mmCIF file of C-alpha atoms in Angstrom:
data_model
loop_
_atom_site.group_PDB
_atom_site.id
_atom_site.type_symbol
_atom_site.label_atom_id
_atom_site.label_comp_id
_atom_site.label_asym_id
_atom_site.label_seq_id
_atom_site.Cartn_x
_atom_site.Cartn_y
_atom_site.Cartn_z
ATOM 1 C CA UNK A 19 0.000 0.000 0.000
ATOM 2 C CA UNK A 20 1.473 3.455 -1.149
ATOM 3 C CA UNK A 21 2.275 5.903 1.524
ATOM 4 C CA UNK A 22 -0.839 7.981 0.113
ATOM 5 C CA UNK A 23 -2.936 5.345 0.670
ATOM 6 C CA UNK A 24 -2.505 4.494 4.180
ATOM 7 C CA UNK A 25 -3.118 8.310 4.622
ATOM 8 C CA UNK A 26 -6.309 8.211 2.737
ATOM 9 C CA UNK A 27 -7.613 5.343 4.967
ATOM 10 C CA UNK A 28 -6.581 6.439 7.887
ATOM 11 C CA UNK A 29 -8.095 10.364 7.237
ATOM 12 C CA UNK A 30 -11.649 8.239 5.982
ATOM 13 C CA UNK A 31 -11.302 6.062 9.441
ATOM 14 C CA UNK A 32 -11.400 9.305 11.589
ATOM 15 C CA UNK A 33 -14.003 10.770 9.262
ATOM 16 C CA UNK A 34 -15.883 7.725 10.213
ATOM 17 C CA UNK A 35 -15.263 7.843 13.784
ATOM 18 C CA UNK A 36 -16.382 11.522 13.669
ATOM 19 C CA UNK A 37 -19.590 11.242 11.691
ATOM 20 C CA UNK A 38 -20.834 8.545 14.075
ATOM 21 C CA UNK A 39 -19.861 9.533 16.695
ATOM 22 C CA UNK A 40 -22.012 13.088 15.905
ATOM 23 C CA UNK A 41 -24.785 10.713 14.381
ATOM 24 C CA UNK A 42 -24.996 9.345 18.458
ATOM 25 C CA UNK A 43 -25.117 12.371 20.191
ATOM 26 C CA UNK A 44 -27.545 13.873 17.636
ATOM 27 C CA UNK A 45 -30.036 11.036 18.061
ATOM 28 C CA UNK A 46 -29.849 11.644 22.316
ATOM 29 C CA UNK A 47 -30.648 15.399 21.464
ATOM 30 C CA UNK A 48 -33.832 14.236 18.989
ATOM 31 C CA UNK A 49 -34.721 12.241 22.118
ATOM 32 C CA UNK A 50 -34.964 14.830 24.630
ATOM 33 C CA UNK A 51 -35.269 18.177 22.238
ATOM 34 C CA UNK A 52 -39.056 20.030 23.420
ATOM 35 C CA UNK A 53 -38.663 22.070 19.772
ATOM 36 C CA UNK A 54 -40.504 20.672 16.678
ATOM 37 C CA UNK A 55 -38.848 22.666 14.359
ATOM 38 C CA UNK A 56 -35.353 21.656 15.703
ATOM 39 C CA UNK A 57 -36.330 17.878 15.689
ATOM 40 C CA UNK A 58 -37.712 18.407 12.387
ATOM 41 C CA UNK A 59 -34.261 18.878 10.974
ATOM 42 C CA UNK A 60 -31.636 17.449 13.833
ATOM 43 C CA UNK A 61 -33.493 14.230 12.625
ATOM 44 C CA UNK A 62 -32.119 14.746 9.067
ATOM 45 C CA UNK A 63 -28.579 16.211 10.291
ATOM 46 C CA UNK A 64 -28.489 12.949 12.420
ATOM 47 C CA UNK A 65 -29.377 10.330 9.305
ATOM 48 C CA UNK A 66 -27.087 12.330 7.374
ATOM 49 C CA UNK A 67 -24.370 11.851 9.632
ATOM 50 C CA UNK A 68 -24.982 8.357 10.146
ATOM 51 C CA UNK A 69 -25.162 7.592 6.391
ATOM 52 C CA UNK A 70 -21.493 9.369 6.007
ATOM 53 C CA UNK A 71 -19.972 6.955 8.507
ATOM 54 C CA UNK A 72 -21.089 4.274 6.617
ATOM 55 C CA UNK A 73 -20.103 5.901 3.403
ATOM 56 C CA UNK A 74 -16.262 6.623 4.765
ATOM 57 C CA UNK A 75 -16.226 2.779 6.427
ATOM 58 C CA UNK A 76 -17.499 1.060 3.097
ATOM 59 C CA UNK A 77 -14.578 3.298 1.059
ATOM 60 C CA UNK A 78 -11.409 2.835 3.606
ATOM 61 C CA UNK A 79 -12.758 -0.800 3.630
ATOM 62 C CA UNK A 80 -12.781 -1.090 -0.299
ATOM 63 C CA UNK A 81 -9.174 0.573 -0.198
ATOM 64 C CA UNK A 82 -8.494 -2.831 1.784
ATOM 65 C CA UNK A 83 -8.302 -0.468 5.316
ATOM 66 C CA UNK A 84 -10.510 -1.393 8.851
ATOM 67 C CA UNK A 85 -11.929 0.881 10.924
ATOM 68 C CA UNK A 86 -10.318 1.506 14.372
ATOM 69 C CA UNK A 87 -10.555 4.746 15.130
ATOM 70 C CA UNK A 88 -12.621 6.384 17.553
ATOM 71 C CA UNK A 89 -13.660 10.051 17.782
ATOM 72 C CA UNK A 90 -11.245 12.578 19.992
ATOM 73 C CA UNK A 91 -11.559 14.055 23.118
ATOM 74 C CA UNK A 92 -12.409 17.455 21.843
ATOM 75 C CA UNK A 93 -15.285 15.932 19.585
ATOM 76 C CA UNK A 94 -16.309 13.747 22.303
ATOM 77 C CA UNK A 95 -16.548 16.523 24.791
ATOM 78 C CA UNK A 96 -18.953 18.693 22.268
ATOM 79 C CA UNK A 97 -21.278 15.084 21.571
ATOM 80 C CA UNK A 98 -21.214 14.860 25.188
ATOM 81 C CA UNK A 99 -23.047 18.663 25.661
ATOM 82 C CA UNK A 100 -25.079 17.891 22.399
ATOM 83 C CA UNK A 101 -26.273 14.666 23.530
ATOM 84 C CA UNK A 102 -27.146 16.033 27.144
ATOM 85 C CA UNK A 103 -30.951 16.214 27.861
ATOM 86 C CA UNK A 104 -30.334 18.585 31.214
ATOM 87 C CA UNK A 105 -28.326 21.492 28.837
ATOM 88 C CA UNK A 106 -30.385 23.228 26.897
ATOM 89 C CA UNK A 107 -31.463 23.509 23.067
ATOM 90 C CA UNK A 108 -30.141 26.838 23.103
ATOM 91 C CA UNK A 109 -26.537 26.057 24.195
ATOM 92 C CA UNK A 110 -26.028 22.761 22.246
ATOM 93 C CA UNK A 111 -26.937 24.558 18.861
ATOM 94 C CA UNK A 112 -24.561 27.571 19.841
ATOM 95 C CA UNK A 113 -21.778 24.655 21.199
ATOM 96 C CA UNK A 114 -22.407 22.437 17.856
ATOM 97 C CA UNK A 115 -22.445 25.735 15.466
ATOM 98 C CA UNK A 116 -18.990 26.790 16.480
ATOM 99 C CA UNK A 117 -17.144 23.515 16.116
ATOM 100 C CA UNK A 118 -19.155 23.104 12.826
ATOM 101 C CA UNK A 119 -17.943 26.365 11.646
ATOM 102 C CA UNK A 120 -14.111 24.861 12.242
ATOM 103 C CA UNK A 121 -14.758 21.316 12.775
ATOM 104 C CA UNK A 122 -16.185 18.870 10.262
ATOM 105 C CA UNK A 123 -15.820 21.264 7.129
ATOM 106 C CA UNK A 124 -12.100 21.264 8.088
ATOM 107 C CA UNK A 125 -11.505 17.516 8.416
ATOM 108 C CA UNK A 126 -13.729 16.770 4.961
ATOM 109 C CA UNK A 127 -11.637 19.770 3.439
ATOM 110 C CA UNK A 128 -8.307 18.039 4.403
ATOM 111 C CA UNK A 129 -9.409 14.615 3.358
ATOM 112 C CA UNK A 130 -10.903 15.894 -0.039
ATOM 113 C CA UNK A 131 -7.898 17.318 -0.657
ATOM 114 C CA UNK A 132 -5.578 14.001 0.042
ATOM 115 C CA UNK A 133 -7.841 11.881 -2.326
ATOM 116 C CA UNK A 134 -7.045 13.946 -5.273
ATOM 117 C CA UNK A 135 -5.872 11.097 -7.179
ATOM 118 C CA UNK A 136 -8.753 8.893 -5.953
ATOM 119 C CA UNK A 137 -11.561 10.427 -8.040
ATOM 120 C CA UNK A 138 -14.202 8.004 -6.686
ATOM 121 C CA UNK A 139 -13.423 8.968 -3.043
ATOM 122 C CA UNK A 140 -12.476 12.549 -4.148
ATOM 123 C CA UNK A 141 -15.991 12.968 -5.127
ATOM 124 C CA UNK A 142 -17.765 10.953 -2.244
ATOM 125 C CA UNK A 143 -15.851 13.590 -0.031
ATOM 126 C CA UNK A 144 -17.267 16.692 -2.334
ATOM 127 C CA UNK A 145 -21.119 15.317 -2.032
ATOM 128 C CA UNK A 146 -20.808 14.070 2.259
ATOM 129 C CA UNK A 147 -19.063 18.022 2.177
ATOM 130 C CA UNK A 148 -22.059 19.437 0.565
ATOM 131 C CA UNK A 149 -24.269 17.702 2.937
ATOM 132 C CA UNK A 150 -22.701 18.739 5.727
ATOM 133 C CA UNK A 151 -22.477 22.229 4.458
ATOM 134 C CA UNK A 152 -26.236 22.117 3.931
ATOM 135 C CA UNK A 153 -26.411 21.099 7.317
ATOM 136 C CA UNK A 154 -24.841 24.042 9.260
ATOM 137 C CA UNK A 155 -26.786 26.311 7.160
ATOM 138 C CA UNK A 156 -29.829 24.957 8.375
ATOM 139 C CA UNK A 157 -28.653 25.262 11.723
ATOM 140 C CA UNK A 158 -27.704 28.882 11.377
ATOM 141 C CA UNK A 159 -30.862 29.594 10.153
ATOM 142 C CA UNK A 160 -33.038 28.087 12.923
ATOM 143 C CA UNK A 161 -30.659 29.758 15.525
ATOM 144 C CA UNK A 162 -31.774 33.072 14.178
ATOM 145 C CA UNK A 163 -35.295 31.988 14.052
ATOM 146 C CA UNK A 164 -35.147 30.782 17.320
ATOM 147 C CA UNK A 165 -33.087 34.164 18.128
ATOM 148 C CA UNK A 166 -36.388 36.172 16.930
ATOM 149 C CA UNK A 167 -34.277 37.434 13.949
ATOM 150 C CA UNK B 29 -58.208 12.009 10.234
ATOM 151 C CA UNK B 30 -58.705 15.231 8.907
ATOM 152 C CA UNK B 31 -58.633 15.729 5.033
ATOM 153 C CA UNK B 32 -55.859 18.074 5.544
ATOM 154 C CA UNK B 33 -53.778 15.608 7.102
ATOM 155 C CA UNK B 34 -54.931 13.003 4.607
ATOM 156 C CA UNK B 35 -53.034 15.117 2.165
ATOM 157 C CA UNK B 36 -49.875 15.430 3.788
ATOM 158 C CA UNK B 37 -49.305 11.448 4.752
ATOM 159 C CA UNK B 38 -50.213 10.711 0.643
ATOM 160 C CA UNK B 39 -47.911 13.144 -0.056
ATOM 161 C CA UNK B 40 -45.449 12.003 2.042
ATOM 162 C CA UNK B 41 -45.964 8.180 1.166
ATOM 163 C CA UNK B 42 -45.574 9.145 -2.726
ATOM 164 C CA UNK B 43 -42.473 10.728 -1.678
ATOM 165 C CA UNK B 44 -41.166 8.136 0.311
ATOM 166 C CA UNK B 45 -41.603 5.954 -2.383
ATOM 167 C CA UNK B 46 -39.847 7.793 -4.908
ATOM 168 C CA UNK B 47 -36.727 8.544 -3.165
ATOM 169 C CA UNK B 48 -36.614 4.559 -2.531
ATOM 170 C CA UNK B 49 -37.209 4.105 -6.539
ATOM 171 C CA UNK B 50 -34.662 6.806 -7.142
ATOM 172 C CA UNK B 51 -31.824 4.604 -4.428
ATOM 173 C CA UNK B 52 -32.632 1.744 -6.136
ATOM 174 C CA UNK B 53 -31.739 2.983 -9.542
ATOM 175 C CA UNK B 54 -28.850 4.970 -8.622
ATOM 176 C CA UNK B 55 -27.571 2.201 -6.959
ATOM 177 C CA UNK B 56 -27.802 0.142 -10.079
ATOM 178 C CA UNK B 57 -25.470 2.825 -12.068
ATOM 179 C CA UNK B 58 -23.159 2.616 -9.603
ATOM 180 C CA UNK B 59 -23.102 -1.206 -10.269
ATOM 181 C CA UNK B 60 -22.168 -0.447 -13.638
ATOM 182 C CA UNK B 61 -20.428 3.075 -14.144
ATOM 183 C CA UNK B 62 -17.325 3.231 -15.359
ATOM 184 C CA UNK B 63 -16.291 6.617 -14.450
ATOM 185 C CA UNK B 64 -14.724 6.935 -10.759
ATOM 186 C CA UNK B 65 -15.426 10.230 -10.301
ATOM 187 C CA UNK B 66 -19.158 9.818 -11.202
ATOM 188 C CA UNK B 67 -19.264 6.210 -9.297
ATOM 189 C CA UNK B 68 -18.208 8.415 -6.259
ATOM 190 C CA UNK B 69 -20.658 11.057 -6.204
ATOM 191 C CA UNK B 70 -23.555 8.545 -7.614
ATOM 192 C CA UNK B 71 -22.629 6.133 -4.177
ATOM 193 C CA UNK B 72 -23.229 9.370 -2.106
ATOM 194 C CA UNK B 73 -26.120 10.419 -3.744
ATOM 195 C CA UNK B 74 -28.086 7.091 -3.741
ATOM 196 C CA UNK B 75 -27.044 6.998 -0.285
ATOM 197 C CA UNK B 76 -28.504 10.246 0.179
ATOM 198 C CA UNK B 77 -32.279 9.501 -1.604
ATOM 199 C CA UNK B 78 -32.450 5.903 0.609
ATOM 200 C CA UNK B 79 -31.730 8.475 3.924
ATOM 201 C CA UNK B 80 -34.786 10.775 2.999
ATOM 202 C CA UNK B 81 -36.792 7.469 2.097
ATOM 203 C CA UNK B 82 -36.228 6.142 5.954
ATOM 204 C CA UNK B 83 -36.774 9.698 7.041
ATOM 205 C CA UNK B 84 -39.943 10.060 5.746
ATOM 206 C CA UNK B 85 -40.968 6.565 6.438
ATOM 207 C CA UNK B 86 -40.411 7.884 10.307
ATOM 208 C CA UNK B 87 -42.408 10.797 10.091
ATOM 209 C CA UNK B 88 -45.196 8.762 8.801
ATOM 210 C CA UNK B 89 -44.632 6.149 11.683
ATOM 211 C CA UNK B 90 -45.231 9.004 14.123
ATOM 212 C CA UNK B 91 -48.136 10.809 12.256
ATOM 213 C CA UNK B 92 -49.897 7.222 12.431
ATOM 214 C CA UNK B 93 -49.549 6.741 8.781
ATOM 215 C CA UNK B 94 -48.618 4.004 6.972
ATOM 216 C CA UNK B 95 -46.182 3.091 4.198
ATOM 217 C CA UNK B 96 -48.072 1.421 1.528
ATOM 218 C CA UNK B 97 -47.125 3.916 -1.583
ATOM 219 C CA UNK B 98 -45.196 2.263 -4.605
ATOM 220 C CA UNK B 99 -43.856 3.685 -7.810
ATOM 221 C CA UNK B 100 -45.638 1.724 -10.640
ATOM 222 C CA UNK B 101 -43.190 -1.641 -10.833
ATOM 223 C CA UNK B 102 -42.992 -1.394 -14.605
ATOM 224 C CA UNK B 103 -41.498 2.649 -14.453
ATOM 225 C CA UNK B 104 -39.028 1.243 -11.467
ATOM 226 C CA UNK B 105 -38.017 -1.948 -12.980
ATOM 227 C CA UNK B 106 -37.563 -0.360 -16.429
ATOM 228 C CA UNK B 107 -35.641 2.405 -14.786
ATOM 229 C CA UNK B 108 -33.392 0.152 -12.838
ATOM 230 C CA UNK B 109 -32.751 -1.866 -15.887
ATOM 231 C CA UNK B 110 -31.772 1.213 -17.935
ATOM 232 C CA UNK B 111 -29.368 2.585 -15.362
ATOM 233 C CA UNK B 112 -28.497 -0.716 -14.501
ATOM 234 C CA UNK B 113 -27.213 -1.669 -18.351
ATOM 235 C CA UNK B 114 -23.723 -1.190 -19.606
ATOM 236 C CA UNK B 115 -25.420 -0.818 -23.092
ATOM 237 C CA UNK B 116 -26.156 2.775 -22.616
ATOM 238 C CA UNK B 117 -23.164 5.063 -21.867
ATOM 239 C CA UNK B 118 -22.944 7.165 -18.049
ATOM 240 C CA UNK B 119 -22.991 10.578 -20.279
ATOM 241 C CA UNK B 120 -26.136 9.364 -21.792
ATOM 242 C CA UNK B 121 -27.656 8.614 -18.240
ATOM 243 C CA UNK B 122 -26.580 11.896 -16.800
ATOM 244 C CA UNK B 123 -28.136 13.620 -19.822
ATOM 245 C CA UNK B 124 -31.189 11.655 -18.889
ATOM 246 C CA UNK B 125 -31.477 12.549 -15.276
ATOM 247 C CA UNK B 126 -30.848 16.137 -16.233
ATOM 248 C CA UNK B 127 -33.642 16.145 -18.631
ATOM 249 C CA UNK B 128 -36.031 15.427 -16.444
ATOM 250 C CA UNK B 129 -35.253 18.909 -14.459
ATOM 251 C CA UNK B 130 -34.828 21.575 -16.538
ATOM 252 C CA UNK B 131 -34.031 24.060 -13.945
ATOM 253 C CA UNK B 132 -33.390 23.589 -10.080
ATOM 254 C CA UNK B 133 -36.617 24.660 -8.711
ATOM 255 C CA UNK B 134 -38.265 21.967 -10.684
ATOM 256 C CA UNK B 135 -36.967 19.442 -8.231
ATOM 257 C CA UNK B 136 -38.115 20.838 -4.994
ATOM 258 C CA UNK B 137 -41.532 22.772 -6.624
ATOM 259 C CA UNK B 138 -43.794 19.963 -5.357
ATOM 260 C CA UNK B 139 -42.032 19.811 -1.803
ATOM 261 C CA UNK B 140 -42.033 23.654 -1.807
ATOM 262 C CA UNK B 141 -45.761 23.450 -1.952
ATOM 263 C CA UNK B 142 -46.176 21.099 0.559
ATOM 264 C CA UNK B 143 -43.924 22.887 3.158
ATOM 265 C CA UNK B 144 -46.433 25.975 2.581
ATOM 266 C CA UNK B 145 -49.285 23.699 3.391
ATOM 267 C CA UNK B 146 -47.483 22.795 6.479
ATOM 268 C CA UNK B 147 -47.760 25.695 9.243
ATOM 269 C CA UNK B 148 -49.360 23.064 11.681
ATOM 270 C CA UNK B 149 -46.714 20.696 11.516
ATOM 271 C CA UNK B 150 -43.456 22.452 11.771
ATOM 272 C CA UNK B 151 -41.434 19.429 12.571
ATOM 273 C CA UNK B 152 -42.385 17.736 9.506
ATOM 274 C CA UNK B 153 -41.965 21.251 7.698
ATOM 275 C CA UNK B 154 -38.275 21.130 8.512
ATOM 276 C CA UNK B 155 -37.671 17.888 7.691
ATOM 277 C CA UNK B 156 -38.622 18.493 4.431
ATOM 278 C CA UNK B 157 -36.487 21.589 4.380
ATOM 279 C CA UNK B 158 -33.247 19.703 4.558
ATOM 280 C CA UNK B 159 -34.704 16.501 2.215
ATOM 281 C CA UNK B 160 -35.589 19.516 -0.836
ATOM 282 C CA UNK B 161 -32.151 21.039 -0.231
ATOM 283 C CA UNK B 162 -30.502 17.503 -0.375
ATOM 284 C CA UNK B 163 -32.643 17.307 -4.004
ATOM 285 C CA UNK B 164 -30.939 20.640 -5.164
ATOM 286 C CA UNK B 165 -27.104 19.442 -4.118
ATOM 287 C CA UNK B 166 -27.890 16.182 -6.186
ATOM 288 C CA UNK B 167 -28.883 18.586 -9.337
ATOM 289 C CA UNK B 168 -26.139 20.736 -8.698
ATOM 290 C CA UNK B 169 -23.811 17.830 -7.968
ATOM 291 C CA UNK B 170 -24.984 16.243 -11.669
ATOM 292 C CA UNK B 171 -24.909 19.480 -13.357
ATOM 293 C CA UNK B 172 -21.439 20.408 -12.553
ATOM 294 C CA UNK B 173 -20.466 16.620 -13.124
ATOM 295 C CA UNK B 174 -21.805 17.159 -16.656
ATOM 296 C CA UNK B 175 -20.530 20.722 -17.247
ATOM 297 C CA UNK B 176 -16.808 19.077 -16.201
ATOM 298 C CA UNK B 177 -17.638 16.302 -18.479
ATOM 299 C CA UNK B 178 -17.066 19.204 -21.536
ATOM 300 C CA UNK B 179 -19.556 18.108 -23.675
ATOM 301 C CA UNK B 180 -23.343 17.247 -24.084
ATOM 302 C CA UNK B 181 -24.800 14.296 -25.619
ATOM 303 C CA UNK B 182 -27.999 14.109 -26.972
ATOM 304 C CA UNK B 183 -30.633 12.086 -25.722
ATOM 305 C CA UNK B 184 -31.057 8.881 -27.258
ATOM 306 C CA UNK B 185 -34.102 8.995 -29.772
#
């Protein structure tokens, strides 16, 4: 396996990691979230997430990699706000939008960028970026409706 | 239940149905494309229509609704088997997806609609917010495929 390679699998493992480990916290904050609206669309954000985990695995696995990682400490710390029924909807969306804003789109950016030479994984990364772009604009925009804005 | 609601769980079951028809065939190209680039973003995007299909299968679980829509089997197997072929070429399917929506509102006009029907039901509202943007990204996604592709080919006859 060329040195490129291993990197790729090993970026799409902790993409992996990541996205489920965001896909569990999500689905403890659809569990205890009062707000229609906000379960309305965390319930998407949360398949999404889920689906992109098993998008990553299924590619690192056809580049002949296995999962191992897990997510890190920072990440685990924010799912462990998010998936928190005693803190409110409030603070989780403004905890969640600000490693969003830094967070996933970073790691996606870095891993779309590595895969240049893998078209097929290059654009998997582009569409599970999209997504996730999608996602933090919806968020945005229900924290300002929820702001009154 | 109210004919109101009625309208909204049809809806929803038609839609639900179509975004399963629409994995089903994607997931057929993917079987057989022979361009990586496209094989990647068609594996994400099938991906993506099977997500809003169990999505909206939820949200009719919890409105009390069942799931008992079906795209007519001769359209869906016909479908599948076209995608599914290595007879006709990936730019020829790509110019036949994009045919069907000649600009990007077209996708989301009938789930636009809906969402304006849906005041009383916010949750389900903003569900379908995020399942009509995920409808424009897959446009987008094919149109810039094609545009990068350089060239158009005309539908077959």
């Amino acid at each position: 396996m060329s040195a490129e390679a291993a990197e790729l699998i090993s970026l799409l493992d902790a993409l992996q990691a990541a996205e489920r480990a965001g896909a569990d916290a999500l689905e403890r904050w659809v569990a205890s979230c009062r707000d229609p609206r906000l379960r309305g669309g965390l319930r998407v954000i949360c398949a999404r997430d889920r689906s992109h985990a098993a998008l990553a695995e299924a590619r690192l696995r056809a580049l002949g990699g296995v999962p191992t990682a897990t997510a890190n400490g920072e990440l685990l710390a924010v799912c462990g706000i998010v998936g928190d029924p005693q803190v409110s909807d409030r603070t989780k969306l403004t905890v969640l939008l600000t490693r969003l804003a830094g967070g996933v789109e970073g790691t996606i950016a870095v891993v779309a960028r590595t895969s240049r030479d893998d078209a097929e994984t290059h654009a998997l990364l582009i569409a599970i970026g999209e997504d996730d772009r999608a996602s933090l604009r919806w968020l945005r925009d229900i924290n300002d409706t929820l702001d009154g804005r | 239940m109210s004919d109101d609601r009625q309208d909204v769980t049809t809806f929803l079951d038609a839609l639900r149905a179509a975004e399963s028809a629409g994995a089903d065939v994607l997931n057929a190209w993917v079987a057989v494309c022979t361009l990586d680039e496209l094989r990647g973003g068609l594996r994400a995007i099938a991906e993506r229509e099977a997500v809003h299909a169990e999505l909206i299968a939820g949200r009719l679980r919890d409105l009390g609704a069942s799931c008992s829509a079906t795209v007519n089997e001769l359209l869906r197997v016909g479908a599948v088997t076209r995608f599914g072929s290595s007879t006709l070429s990936d730019e020829e399917k790509l110019a036949l997806v994009l045919a069907r929506y000649p600009d990007d509102a077209a996708v989301t006009r009938p789930i636009d609609r809906m969402m304006d029907a849906l005041d009383g039901d916010p949750e389900t509202r903003e569900l379908l917010r995020l399942v009509a943007e995920g409808e424009v990204a897959t446009i987008a996604w094919f149109r810039a495929y094609q545009r990068a592709l350089g060239r158009r080919i005309p539908l077959p006859g």
